[in-house]
mmCIF file of N, CA and C in Angstrom:
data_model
loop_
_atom_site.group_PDB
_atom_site.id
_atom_site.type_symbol
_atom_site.label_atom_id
_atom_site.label_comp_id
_atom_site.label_asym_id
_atom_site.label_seq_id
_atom_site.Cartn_x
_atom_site.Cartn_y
_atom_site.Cartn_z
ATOM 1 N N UNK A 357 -258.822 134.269 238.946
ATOM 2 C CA UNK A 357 -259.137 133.222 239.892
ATOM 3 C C UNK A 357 -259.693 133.863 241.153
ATOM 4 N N UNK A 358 -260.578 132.994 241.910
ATOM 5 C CA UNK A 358 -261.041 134.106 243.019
ATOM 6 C C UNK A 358 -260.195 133.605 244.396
ATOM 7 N N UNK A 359 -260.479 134.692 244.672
ATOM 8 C CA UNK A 359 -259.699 134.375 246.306
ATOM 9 C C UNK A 359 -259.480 133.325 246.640
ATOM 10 N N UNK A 360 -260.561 132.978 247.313
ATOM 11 C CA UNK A 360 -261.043 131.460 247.953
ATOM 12 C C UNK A 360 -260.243 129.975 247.482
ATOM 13 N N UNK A 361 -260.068 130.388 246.393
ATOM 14 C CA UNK A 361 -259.525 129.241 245.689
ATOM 15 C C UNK A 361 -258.402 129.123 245.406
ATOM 16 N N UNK A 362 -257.895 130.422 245.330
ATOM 17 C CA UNK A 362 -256.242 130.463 245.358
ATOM 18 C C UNK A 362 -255.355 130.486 246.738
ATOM 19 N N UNK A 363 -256.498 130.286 247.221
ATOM 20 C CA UNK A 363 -255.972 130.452 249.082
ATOM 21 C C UNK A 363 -256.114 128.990 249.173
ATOM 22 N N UNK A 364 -257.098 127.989 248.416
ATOM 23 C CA UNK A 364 -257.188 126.946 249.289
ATOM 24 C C UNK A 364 -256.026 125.882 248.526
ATOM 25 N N UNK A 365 -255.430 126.994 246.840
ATOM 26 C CA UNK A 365 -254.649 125.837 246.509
ATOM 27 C C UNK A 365 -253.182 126.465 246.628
ATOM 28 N N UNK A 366 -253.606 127.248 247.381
ATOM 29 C CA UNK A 366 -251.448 128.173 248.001
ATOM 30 C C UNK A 366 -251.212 128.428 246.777
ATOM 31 N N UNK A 367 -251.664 129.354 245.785
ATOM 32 C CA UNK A 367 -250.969 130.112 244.782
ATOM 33 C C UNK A 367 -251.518 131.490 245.051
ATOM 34 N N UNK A 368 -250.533 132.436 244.181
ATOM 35 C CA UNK A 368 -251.313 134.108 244.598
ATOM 36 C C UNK A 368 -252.264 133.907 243.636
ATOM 37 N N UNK A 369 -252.974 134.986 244.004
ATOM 38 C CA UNK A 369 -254.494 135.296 243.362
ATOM 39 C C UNK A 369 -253.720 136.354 242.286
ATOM 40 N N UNK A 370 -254.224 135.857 241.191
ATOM 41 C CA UNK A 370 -253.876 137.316 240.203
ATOM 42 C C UNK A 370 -254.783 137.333 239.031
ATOM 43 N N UNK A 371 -254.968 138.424 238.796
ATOM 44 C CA UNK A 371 -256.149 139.103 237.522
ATOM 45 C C UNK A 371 -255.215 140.031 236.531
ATOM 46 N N UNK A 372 -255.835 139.795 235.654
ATOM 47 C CA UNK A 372 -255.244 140.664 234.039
ATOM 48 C C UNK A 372 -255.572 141.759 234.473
ATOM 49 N N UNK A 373 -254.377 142.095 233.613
ATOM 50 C CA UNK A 373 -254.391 143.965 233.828
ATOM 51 C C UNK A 373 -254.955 144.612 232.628
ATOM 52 N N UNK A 374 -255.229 145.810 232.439
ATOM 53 C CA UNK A 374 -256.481 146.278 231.681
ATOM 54 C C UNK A 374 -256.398 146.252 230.762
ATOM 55 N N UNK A 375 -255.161 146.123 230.092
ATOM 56 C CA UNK A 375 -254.592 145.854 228.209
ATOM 57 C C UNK A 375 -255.184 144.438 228.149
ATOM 58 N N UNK A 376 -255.451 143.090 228.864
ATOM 59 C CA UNK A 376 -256.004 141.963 228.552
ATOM 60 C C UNK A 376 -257.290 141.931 229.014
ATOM 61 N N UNK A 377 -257.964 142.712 229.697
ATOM 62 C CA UNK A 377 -259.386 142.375 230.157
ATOM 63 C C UNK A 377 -260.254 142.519 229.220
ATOM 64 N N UNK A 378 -261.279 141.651 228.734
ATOM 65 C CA UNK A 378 -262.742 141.952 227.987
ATOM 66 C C UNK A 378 -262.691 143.196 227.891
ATOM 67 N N UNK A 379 -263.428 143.750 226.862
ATOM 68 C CA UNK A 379 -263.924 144.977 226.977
ATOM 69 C C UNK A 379 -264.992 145.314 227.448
ATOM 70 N N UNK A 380 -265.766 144.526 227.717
ATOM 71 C CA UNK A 380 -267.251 143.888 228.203
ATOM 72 C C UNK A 380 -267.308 143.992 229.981
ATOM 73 N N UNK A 381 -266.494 143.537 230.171
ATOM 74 C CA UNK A 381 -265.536 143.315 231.755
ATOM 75 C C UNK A 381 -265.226 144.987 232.205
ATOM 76 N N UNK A 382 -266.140 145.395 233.184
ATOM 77 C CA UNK A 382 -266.473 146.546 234.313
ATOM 78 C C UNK A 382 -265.963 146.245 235.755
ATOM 79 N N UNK A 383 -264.588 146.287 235.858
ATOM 80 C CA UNK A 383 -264.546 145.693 237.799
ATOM 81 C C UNK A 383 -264.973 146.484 238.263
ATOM 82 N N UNK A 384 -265.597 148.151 238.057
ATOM 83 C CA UNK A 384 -266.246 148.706 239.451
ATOM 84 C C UNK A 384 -267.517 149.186 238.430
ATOM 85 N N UNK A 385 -268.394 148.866 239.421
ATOM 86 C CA UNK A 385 -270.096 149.707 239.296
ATOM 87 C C UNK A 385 -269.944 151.488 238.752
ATOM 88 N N UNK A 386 -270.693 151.923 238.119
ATOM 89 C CA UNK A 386 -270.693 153.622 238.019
ATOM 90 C C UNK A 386 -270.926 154.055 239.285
ATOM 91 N N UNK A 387 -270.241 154.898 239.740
ATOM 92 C CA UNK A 387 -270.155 155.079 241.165
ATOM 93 C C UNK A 387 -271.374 156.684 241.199
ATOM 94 N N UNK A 388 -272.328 156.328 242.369
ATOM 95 C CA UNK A 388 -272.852 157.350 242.769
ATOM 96 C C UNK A 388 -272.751 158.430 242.966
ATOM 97 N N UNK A 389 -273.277 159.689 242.627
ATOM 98 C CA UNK A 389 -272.800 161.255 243.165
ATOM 99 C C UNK A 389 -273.936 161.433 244.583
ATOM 100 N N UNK A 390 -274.642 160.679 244.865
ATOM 101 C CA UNK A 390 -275.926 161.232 245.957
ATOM 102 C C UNK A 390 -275.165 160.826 246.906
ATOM 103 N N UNK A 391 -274.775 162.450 247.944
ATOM 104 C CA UNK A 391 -274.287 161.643 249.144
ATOM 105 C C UNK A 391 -274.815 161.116 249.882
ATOM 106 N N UNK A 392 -274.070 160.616 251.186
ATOM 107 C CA UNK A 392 -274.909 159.964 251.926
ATOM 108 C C UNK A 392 -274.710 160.220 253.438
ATOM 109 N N UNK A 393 -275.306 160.884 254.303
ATOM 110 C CA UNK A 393 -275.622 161.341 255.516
ATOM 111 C C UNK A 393 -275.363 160.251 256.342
ATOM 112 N N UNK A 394 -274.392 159.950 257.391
ATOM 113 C CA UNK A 394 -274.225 159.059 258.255
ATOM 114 C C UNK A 394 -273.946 159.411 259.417
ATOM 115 N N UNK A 395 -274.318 159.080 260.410
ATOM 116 C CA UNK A 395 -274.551 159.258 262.278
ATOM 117 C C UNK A 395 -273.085 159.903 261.888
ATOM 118 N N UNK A 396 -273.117 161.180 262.778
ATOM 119 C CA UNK A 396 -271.742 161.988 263.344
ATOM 120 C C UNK A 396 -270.455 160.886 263.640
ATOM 121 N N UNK A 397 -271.126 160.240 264.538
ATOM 122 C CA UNK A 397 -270.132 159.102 265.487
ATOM 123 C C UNK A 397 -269.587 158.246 264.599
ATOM 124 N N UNK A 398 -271.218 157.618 264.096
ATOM 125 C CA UNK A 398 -270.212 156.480 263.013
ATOM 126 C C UNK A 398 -269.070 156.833 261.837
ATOM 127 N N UNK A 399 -269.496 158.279 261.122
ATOM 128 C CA UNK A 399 -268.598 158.633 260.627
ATOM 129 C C UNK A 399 -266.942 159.010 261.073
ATOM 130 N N UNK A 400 -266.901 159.424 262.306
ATOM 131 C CA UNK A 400 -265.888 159.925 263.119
ATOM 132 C C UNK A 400 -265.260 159.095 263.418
ATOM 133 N N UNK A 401 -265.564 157.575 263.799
ATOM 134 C CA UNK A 401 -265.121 155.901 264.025
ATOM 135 C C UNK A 401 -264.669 155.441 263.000
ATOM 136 N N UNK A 402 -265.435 155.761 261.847
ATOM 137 C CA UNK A 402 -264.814 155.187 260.334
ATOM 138 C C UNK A 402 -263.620 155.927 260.007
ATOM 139 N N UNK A 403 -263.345 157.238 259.982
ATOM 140 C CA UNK A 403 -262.318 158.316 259.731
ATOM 141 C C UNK A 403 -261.101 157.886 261.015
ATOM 142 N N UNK A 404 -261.483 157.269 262.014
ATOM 143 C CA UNK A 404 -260.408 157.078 262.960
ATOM 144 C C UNK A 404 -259.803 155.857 262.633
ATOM 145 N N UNK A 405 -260.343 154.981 262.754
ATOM 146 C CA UNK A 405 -260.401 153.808 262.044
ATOM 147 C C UNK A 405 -259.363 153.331 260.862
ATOM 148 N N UNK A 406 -259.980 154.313 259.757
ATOM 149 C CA UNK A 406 -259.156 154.146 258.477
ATOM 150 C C UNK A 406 -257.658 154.810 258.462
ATOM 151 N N UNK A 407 -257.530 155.498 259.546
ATOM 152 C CA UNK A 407 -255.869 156.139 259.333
ATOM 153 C C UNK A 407 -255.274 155.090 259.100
ATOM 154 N N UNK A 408 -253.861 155.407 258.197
ATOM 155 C CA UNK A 408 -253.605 156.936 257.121
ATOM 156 C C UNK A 408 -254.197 157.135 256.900
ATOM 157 N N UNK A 409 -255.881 156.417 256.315
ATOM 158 C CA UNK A 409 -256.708 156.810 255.163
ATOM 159 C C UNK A 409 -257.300 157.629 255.148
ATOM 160 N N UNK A 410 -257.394 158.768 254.377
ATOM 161 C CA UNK A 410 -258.524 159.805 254.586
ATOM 162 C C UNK A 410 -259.497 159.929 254.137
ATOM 163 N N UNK A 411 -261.152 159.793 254.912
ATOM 164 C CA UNK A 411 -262.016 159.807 253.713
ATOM 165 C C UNK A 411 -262.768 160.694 254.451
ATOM 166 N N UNK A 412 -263.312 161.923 253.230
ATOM 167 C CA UNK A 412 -263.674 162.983 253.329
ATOM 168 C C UNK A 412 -264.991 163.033 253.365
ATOM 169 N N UNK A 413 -265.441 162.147 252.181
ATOM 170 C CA UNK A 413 -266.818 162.112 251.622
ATOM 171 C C UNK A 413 -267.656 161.111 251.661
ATOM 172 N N UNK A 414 -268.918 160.042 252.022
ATOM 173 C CA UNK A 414 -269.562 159.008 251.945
ATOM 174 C C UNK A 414 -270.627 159.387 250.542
ATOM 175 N N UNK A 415 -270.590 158.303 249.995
ATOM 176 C CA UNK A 415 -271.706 158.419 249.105
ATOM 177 C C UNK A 415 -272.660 157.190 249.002
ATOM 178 N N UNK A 416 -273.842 157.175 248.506
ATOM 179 C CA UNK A 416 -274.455 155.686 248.192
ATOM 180 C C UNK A 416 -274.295 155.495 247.224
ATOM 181 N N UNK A 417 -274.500 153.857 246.704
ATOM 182 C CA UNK A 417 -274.540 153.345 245.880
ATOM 183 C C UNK A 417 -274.455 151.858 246.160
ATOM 184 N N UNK A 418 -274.227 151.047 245.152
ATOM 185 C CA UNK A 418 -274.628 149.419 245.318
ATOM 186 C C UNK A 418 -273.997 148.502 246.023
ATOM 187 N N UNK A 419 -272.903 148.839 246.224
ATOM 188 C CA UNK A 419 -271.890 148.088 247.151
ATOM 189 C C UNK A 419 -271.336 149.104 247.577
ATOM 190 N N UNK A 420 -270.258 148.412 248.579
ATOM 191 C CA UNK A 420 -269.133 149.137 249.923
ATOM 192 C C UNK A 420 -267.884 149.337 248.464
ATOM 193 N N UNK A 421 -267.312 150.192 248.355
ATOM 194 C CA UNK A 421 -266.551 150.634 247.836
ATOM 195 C C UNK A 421 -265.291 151.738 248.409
ATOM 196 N N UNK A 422 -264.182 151.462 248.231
ATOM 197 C CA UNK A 422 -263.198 152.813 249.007
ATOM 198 C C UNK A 422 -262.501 153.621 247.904
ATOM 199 N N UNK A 423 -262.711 154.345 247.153
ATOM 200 C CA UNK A 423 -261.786 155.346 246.536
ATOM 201 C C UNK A 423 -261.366 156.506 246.434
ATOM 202 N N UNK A 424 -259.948 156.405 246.677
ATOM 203 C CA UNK A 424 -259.469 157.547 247.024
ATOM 204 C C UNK A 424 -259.868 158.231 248.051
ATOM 205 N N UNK A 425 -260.794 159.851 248.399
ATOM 206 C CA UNK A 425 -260.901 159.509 249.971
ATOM 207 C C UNK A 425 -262.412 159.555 249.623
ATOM 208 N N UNK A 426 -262.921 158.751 248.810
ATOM 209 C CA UNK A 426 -264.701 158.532 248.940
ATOM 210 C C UNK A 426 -264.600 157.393 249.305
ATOM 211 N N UNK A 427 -265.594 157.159 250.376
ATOM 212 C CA UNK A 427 -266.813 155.768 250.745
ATOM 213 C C UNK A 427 -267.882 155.292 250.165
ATOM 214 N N UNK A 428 -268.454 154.714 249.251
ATOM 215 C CA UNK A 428 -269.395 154.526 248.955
ATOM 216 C C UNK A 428 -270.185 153.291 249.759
ATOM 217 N N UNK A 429 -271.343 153.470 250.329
ATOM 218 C CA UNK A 429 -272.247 152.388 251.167
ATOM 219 C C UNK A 429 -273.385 152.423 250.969
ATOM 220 N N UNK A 430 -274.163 151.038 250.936
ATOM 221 C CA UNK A 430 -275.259 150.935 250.106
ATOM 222 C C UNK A 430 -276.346 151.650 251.372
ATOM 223 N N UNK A 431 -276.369 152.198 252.434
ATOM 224 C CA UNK A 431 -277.392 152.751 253.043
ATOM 225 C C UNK A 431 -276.722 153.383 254.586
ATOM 226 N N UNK A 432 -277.156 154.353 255.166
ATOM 227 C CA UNK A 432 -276.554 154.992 255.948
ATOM 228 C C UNK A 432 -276.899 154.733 257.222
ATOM 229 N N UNK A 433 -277.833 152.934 257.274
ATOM 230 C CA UNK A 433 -277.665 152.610 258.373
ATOM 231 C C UNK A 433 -277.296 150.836 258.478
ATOM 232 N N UNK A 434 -276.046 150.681 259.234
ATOM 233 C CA UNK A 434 -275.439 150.003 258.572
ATOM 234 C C UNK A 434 -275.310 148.493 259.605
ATOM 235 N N UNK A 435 -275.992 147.669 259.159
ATOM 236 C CA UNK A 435 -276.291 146.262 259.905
ATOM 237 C C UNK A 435 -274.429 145.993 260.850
ATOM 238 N N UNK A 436 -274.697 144.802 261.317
ATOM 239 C CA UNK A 436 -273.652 143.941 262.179
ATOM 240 C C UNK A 436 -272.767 143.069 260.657
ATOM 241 N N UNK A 437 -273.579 143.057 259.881
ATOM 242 C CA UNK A 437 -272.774 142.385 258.654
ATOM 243 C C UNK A 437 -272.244 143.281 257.362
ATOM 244 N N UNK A 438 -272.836 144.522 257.480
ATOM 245 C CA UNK A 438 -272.600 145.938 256.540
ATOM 246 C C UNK A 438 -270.985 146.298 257.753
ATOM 247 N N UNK A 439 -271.168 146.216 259.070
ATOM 248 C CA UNK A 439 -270.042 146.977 259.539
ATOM 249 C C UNK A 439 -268.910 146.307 259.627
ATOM 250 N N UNK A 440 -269.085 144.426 259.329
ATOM 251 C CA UNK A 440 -267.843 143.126 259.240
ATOM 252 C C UNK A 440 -267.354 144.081 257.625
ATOM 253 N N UNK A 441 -268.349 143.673 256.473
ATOM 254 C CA UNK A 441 -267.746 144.259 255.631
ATOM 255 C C UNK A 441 -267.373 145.232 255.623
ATOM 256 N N UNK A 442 -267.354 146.436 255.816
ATOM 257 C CA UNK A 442 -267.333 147.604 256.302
ATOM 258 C C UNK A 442 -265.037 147.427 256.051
ATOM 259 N N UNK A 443 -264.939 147.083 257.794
ATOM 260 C CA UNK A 443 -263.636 146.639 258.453
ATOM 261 C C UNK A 443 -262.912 145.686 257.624
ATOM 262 N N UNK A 444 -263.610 144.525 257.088
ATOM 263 C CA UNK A 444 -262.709 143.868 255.921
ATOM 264 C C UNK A 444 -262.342 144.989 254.753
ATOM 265 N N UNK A 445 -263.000 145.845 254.325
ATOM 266 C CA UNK A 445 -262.966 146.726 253.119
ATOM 267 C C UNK A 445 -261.674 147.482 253.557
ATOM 268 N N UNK A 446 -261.471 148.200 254.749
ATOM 269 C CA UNK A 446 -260.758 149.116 254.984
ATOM 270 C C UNK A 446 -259.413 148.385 255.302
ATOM 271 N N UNK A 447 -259.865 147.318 255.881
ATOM 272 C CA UNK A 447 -258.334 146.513 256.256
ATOM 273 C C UNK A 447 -257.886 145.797 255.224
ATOM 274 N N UNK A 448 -258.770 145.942 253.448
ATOM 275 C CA UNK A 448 -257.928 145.560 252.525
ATOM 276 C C UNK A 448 -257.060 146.728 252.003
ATOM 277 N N UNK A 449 -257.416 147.712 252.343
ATOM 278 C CA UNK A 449 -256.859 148.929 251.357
ATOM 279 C C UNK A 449 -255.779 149.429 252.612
ATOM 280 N N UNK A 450 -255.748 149.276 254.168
ATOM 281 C CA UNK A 450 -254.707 149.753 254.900
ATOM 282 C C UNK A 450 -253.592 148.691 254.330
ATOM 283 N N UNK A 451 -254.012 147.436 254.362
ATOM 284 C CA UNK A 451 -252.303 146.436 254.008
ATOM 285 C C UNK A 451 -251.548 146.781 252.976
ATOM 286 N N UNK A 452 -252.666 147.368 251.622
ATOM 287 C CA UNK A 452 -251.483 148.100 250.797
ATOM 288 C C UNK A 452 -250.847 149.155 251.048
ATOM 289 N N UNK A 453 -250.999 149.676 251.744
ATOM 290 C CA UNK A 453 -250.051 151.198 252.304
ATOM 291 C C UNK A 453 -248.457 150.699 253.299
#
């Protein structure tokens, strides 16, 4: 069920775990190896930012992605609506900690 909808009818949001998912069914993109070069600052803001989180490495690829301590972002210069998502991304992965 997606978010949106389980928020608007007050139940939790929940998804099958990987013994029931399609086999067809990919929740993440093949993730990029080309890194990706980003302003000193902005990187240094993102790394301050994300504590605990540590992220070492940025890479590109098709969407904003956080794993483990890689970033993946679709371009290394990053709009007013790349940096909302950006802060939603990181402030989903700080609430689980």
């Amino acid at each position: 069920m997606h978010q949106r909808y389980a928020a608007i009818l007050g139940i939790e949001n929940l998804e099958l775990n990987q013994h029931y998912r399609p086999n067809n069914f990919t929740s993440a993109p093949i993730q990029s190896t080309e890194p990706l070069t980003l302003n000193k600052q902005l990187f240094t803001d993102i790394k301050l930012s994300a504590q605990p989180m540590v992220i070492n490495s940025v890479y590109k690829g098709s969407e904003m992605k956080l794993t483990d301590d890689k970033l993946t972002l679709p371009t290394e210069q990053l709009s007013a609506n790349d940096k909302r998502a950006l802060w939603a991304l990181m402030s989903k992965h700080l609430d689980k900690l």
